Structures are given as structure tokens and as C-alpha cells.
Short mmCIF file of C-alpha atoms and ligand atoms in Angstrom, two decimals:
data_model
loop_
_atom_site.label_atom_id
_atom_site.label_comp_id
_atom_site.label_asym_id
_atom_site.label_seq_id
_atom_site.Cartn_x
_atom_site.Cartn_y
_atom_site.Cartn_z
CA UNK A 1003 0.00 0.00 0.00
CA UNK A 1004 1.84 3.36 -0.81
CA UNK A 1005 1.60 5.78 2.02
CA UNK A 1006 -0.51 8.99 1.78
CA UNK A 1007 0.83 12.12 0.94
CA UNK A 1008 2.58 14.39 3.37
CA UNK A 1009 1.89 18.20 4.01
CA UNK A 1010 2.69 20.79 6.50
CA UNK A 1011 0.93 23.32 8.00
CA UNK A 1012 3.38 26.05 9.72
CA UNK A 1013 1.86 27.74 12.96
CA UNK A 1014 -0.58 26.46 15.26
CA UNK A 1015 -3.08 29.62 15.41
CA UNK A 1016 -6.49 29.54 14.66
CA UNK A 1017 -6.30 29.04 11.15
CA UNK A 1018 -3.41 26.65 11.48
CA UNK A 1019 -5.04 24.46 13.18
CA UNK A 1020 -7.85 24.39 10.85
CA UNK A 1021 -6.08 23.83 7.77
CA UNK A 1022 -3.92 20.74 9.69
CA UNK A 1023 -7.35 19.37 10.64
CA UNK A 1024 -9.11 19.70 7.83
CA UNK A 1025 -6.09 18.34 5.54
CA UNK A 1026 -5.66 15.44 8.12
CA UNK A 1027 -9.80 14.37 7.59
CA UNK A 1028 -9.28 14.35 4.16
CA UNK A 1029 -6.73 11.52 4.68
CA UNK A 1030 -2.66 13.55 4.38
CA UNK A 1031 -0.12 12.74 6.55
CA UNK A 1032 0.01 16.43 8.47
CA UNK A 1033 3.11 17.67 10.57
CA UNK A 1034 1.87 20.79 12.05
CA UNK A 1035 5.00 22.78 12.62
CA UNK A 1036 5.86 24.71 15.94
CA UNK A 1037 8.60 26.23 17.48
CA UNK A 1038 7.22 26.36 21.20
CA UNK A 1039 8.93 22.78 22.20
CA UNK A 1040 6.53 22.69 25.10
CA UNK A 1041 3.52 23.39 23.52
CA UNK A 1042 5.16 21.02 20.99
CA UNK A 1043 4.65 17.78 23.36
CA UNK A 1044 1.11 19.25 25.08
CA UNK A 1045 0.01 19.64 21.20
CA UNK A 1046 1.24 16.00 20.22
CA UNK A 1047 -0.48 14.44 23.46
CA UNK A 1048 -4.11 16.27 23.05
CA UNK A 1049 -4.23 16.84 18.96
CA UNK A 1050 -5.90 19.47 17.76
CA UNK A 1051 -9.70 20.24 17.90
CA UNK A 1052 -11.90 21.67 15.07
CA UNK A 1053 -15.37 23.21 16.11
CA UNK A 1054 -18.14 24.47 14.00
CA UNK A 1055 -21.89 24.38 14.26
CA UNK A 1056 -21.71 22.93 18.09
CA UNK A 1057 -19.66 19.50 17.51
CA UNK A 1058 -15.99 19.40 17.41
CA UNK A 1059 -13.57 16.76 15.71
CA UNK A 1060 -10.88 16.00 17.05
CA UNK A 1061 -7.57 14.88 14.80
CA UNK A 1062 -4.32 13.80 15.99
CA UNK A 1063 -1.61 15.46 13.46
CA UNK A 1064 2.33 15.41 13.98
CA UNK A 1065 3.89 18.04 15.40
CA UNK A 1066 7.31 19.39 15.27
CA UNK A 1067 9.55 21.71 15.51
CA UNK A 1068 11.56 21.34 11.98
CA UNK A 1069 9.53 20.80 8.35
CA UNK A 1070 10.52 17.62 6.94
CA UNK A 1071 11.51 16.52 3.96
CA UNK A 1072 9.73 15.09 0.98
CA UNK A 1073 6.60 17.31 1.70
CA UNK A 1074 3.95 17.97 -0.79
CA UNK A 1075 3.23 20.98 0.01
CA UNK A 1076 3.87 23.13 3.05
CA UNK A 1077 1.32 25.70 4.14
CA UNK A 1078 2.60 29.20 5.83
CA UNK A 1079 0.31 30.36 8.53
CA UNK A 1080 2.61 32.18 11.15
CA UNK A 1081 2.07 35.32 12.21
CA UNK A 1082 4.21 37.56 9.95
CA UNK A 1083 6.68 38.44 12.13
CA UNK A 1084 7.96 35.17 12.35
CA UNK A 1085 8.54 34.92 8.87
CA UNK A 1086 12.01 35.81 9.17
CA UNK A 1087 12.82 32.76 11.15
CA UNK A 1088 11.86 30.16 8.93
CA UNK A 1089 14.08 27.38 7.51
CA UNK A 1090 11.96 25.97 4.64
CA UNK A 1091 13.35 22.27 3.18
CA UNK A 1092 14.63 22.79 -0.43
CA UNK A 1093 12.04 20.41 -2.19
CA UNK A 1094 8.78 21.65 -0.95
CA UNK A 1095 6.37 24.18 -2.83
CA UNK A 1096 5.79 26.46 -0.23
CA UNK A 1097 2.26 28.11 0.16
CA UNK A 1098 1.79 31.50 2.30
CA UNK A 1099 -1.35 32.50 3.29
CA UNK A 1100 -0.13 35.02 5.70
CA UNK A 1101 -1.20 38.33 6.63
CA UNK A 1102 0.08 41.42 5.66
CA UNK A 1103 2.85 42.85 3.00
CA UNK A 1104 6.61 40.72 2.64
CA UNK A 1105 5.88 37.35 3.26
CA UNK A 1106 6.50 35.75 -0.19
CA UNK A 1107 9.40 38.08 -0.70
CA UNK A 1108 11.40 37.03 2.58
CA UNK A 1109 10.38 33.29 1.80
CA UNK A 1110 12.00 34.02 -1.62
CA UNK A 1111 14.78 34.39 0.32
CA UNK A 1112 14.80 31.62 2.27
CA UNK A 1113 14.31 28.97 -1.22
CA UNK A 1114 13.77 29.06 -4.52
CA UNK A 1115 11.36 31.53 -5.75
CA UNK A 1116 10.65 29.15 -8.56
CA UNK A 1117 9.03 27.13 -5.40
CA UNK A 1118 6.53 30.41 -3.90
CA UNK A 1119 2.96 29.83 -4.16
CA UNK A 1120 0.93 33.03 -2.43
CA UNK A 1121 -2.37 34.24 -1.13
CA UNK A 1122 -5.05 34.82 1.20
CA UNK A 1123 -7.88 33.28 2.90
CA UNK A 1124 -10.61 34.57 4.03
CA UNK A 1125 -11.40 31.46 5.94
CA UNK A 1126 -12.79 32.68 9.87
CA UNK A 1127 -11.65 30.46 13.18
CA UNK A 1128 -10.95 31.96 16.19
CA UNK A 1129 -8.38 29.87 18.42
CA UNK A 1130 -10.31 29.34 21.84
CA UNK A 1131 -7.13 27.51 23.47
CA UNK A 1132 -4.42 25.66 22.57
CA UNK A 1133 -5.12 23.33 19.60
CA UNK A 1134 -8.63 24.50 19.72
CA UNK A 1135 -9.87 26.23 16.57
CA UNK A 1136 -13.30 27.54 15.98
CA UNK A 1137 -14.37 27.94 12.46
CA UNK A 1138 -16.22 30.70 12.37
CA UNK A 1139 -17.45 31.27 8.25
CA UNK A 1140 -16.02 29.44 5.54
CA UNK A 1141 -14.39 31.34 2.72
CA UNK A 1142 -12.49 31.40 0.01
CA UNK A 1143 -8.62 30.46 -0.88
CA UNK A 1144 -7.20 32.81 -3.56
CA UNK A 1145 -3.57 31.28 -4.48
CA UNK A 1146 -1.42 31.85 -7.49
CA UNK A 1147 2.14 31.19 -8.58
CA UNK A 1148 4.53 33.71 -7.38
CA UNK A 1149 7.15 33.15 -9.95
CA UNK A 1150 6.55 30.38 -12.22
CA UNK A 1151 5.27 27.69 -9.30
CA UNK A 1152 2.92 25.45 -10.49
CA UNK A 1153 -0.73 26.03 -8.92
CA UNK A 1154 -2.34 22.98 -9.80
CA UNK A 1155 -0.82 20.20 -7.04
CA UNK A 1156 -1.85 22.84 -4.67
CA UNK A 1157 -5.38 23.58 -5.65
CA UNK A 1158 -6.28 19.55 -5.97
CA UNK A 1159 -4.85 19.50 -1.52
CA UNK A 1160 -6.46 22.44 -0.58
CA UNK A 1161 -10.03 21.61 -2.62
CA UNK A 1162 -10.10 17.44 -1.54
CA UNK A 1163 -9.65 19.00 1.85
CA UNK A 1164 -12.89 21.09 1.50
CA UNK A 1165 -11.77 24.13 0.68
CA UNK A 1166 -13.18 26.36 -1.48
CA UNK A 1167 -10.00 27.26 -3.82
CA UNK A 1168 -9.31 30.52 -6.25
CA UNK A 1169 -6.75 30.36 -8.99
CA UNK A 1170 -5.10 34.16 -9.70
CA UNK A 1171 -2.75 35.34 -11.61
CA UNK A 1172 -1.61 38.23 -8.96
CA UNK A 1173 -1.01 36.89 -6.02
CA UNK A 1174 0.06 40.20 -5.05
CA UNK A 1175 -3.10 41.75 -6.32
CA UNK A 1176 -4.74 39.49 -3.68
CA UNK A 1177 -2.07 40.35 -1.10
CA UNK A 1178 -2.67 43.95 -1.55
CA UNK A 1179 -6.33 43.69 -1.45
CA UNK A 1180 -7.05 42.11 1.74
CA UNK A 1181 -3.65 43.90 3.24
CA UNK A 1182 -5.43 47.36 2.53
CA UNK A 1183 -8.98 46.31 4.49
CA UNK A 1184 -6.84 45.07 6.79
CA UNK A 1185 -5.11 48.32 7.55
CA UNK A 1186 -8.42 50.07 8.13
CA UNK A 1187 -10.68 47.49 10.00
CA UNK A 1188 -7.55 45.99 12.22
CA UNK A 1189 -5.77 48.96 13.45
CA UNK A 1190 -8.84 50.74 14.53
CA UNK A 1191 -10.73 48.23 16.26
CA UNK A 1192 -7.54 47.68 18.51
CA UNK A 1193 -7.00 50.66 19.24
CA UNK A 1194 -10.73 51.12 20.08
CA UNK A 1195 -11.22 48.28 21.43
CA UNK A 1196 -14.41 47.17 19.61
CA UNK A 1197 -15.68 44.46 17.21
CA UNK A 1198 -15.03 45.39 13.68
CA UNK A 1199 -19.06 46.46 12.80
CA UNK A 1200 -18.76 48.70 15.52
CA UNK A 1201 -16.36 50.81 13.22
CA UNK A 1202 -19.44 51.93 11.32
CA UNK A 1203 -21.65 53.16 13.93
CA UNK A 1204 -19.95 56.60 14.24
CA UNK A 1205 -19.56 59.20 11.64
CA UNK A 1206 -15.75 59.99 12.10
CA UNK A 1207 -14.25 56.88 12.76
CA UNK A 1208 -16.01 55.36 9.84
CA UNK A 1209 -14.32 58.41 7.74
CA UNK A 1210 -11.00 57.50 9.23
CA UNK A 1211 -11.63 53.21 8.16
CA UNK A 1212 -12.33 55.06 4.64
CA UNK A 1213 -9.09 57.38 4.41
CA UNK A 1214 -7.10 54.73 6.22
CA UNK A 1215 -8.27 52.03 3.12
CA UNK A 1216 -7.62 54.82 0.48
CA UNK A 1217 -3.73 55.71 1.78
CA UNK A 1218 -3.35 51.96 1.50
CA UNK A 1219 -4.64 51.94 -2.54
CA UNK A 1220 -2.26 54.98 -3.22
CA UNK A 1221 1.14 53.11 -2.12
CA UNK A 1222 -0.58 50.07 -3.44
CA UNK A 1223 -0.81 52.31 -7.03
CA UNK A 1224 2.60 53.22 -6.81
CA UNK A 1225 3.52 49.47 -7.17
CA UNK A 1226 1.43 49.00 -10.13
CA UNK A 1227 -1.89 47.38 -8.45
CA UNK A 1228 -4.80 48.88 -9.60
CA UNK A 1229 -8.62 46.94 -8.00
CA UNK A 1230 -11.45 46.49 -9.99
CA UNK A 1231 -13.75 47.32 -7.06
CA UNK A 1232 -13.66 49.91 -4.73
CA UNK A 1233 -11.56 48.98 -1.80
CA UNK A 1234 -13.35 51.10 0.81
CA UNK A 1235 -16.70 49.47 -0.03
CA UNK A 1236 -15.28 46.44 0.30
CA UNK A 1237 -13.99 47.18 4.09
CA UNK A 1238 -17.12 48.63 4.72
CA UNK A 1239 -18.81 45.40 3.56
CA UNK A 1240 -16.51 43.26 5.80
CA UNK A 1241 -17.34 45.06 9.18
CA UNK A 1242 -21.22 44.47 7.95
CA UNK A 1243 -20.23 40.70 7.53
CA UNK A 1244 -18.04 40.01 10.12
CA UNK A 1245 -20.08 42.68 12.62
CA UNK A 1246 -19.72 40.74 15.53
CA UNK A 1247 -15.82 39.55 14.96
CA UNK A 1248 -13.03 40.73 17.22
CA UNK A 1249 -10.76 41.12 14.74
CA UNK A 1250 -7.01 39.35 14.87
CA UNK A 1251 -4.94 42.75 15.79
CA UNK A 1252 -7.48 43.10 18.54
CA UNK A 1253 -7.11 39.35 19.62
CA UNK A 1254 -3.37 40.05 19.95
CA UNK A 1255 -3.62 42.88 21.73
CA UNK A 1256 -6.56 41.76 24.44
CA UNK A 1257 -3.93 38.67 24.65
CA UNK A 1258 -0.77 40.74 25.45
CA UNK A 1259 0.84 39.56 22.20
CA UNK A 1260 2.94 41.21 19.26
CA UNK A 1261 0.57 42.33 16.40
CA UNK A 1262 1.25 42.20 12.79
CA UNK A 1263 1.15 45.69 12.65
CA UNK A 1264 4.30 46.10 11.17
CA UNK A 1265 3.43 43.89 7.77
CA UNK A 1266 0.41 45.86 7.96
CA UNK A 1267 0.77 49.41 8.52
CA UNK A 1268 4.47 49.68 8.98
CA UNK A 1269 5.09 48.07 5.50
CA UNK A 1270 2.65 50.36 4.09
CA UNK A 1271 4.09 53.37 6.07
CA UNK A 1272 7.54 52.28 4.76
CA UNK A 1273 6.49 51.59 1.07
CA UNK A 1274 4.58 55.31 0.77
CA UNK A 1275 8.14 56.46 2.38
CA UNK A 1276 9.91 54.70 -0.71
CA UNK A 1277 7.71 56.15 -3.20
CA UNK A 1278 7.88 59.81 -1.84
CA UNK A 1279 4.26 58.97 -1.27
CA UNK A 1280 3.14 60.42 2.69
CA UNK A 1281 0.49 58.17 4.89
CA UNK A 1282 0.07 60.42 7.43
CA UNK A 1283 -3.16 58.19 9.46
CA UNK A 1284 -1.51 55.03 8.59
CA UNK A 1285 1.87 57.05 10.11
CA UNK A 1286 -0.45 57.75 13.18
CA UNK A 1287 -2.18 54.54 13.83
CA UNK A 1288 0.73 52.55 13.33
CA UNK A 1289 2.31 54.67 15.89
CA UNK A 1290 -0.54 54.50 18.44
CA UNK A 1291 -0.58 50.32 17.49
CA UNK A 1292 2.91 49.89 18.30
CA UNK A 1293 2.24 51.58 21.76
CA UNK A 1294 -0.30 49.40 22.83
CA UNK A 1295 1.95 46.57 22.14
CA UNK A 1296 4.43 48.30 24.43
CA UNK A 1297 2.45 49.47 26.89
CA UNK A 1298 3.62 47.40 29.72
CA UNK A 1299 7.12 49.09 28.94
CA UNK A 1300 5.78 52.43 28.66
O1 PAF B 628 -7.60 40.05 10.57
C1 PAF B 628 -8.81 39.84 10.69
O2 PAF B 628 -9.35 39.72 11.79
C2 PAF B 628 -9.66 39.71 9.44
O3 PAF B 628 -8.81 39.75 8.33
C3 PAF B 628 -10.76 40.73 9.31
C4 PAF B 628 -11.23 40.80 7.87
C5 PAF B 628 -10.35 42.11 9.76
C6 PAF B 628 -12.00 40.27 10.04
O4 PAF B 628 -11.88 40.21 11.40
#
């Protein structure tokens, strides 16, 4: 009997955790990569735990600290900041479906960029403890070739594990789009502390999501994107549809934990900066992020 195909899923968050799950039902050997080692034995002994609609399943995946060999495919889910720290095996196509601005570009770095596949999800689960994912909405998986990766192994994992799968041919397109909402729904509902429909309810904050989304589709111009649909409609659309979500900067923060404000804001701050291009709210919220994340220092 040959033995079933291997993939890993890097980062045990809310999302990884789904994906390993979900991959591991449909029959793939999973590794779910960590670099905790003790959460790395309390992970191995309990397995992870999907919920959704009131029942949970329950899947017992590899973990590990180190990305094997011989992989089919290995999926990026880390926070952004960790990005940096990877070592990625030569062989494997590599998948990120990270937040934020940089990710494919460092992992460039870090292997062949004939082997970068890219993209986002807008798949919901919230983690509610460790190895405990709750999936919150299905969604869709845009991915597309970086370089000249092929898509296709990729799409046939991802869609005979359930997912709902996108093909594009800008993967930075993608990247862009769901980097710009981001910068206007996550910054602002950390820093006021309130689920992302809330951002709506009053007159000037909802004028500040808007300018926030637009300073993100100028530096996004100056690289050459341009979106078919309005971006700002679209953010205003997701706090409608995800009303009641604490969004992930938020979750971070109400946690204690780094935020991926600086792939976020920062990178767009930084980018504008290149491009003799000013931000000035981005500037701002970035700023007032980054001292909530220090606050215990300040
Ligand atoms: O980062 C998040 O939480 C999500 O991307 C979004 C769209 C803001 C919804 O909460």
C-alpha cells in the first residue's frame, strides 16, 4: 500500500489548526510545525480540535519543531513576524497564506522563488485555546504562482480537503487587497477596542476606516496594483459581515501579544516612504498600534 501524501501546515493559530485538521480528515499525513517545544509535546499528546456548528472533531496530526523533507506541500500560517525565522526544506512548494505585506518576498529568500505559491484566505476560526480552533465562516482560498510555481498540485490539496480554492494570476493583487482592508478594519478596532461592525456606527471613525483604506490603494498604485472594485466598499462590507468579529490585531492585543502591525501598517508606512508617497493616518495609527503593544514598557 503506498503511504498517503505528506503536508505541512506552519503555525498552530487559529487558522493553522484548521487547515492541519481539515487536511488530516481528508486523509494527508500532516506535521503541524511549531517552534514552542513545550507546547510542541502538550500539542502531540491532546491533537488538535476543530469546532463548527456545536460539535468538534478532534484529529491527531504530527507536530514538530523542523519541516521535513519530501513534503507535498507546506502551508505558511505564522504570524508575519515570524517569517524571518523560517528554515523551509529545499524540495517543498511552499504556500503563504499570511497576513500582511513581505511574506512571499522574505520566503524568496529563504528557497527558490521558482518554489513560492501566495495568497489569502478569508477562511474565519478563532483559536479558543491551545489546539482549539473555531471555524467561524467558511471562505475562500485565492492562491497563485509567485514566480513560475505550479498552482495545480496545490489547488487539488487544498479543494479534496474542503476548501473552497481561487486560482489568480496576482497573487500580489490578492495580497494587496485584503492587506489594505486590513489596515483600516484591524488597526482601529484595537485601538478602540471594539468588534469590527462597531467601526461603522460613528460618523468619524467610519471616515478615518475610509481614508485609512484609500492611503493603502495609493502606495498600493505606486507598485502597479490597480482593483477592480472599490476597496473602501469592500472594508465597509466586511465590518457588515463580520459585525460581531473581534478582529485578529485586537485578539493580539486583548492577549498581550505582538501584532502584525508592522506587515500591515508599517510596510505600508515604509512603502509610501519609498515612493515619496506620505500616509500620514496610517503614520499615526501605526504609531498609536505599536504603543499598545508596548504598553507594559511604557
Ligand atoms: O484580521 C482579521 O481579523 C480579518 O482579516 C478581518 C477581515 C479584519 C476580520 O476580522
Amino acid at each position: 500500500m503506498s503511504k498517503s501524501p505528506s503536508v505541512s501546515v506552519v503555525g498552530p493559530g487559529a487558522l493553522g489548526c484548521l487547515f492541519a485538521g481539515k487536511l488530516c480528515k481528508a486523509g494527508y499525513r500532516v506535521h503541524l510545525i511549531d517552534y514552542k517545544h513545550d507546547r510542541i509535546n502538550r500539542l502531540s499528546k491532546s491533537g488538535i480540535e476543530i469546532y463548527k456548528n456545536g460539535s468538534v472533531e478532534k484529529y491527531n496530526v504530527h507536530v514538530t519543531s523542523h519541516i521535513p523533507t519530501g513534503q507535498e506541500l507546506v502551508i505558511i500560517l505564522v504570524k508575519s513576524y515570524a517569517t524571518q525565522n523560517l528554515i523551509l526544506p529545499p524540495d517543498a512548494h511552499i504556500l503563504t497564506l499570511q497576513n500582511g505585506l513581505g511574506n512571499a518576498e522574505i520566503l524568496c529568500k529563504k528557497t527558490h522563488p521558482d518554489k513560492i505559491l501566495a495568497g489569502v484566505t478569508t477562511e474565519a476560526a478563532t483559536l479558543m485555546g491551545e489546539g482549539k480552533t473555531k471555524h467561524t465562516a467558511s471562505g475562500i482560498t485565492t492562491i497563485g504562482s509567485w514566480t513560475v510555481a505550479p498552482v495545480e498540485k496545490a489547488v487539488e490539496i487544498l479543494e479534496s480537503a474542503g476548501f473552497s480554492v481561487e486560482i489568480t494570476h496576482s497573487p500580489g493583487q490578492a495580497i494587496w487587497e485584503k492587506t489594505a482592508i486590513n489596515a483600516g478594519i484591524n488597526p482601529l478596532t484595537a485601538i478602540l477596542n471594539v468588534p469590527n461592525g462597531a467601526l461603522l456606527k460613528v460618523r468619524e471613525v467610519r471616515e478615518l476606516l475610509r481614508e485609512l483604506v484609500i492611503e493603502a490603494v495609493k502606495v498600493a498604485g505606486t507598485e502597479g496594483y490597480r482593483f477592480p472594485k472599490s476597496l473602501v466598499e469592500m472594508a465597509e462590507e466586511t465590518c457588515e459581515k463580520t459585525a460581531d468579529n473581534i478582529s485578529s490585531m485586537l485578539q493580539d492585543i486583548r492577549a498581550g501579544k505582538k501584532t502584525e502591525i508592522e506587515s500591515i501598517s508599517g510596510e505600508i508606512l515604509r512603502r509610501g516612504i519609498s515612493a515619496m508617497l506620505p500616509t500620514p493616518r496610517t503614520r499615526t495609527i501605526y504609531q498609536l498600534v505599536r504603543g499598545l503593544e508596548e504598553r507594559a514598557n511604557l
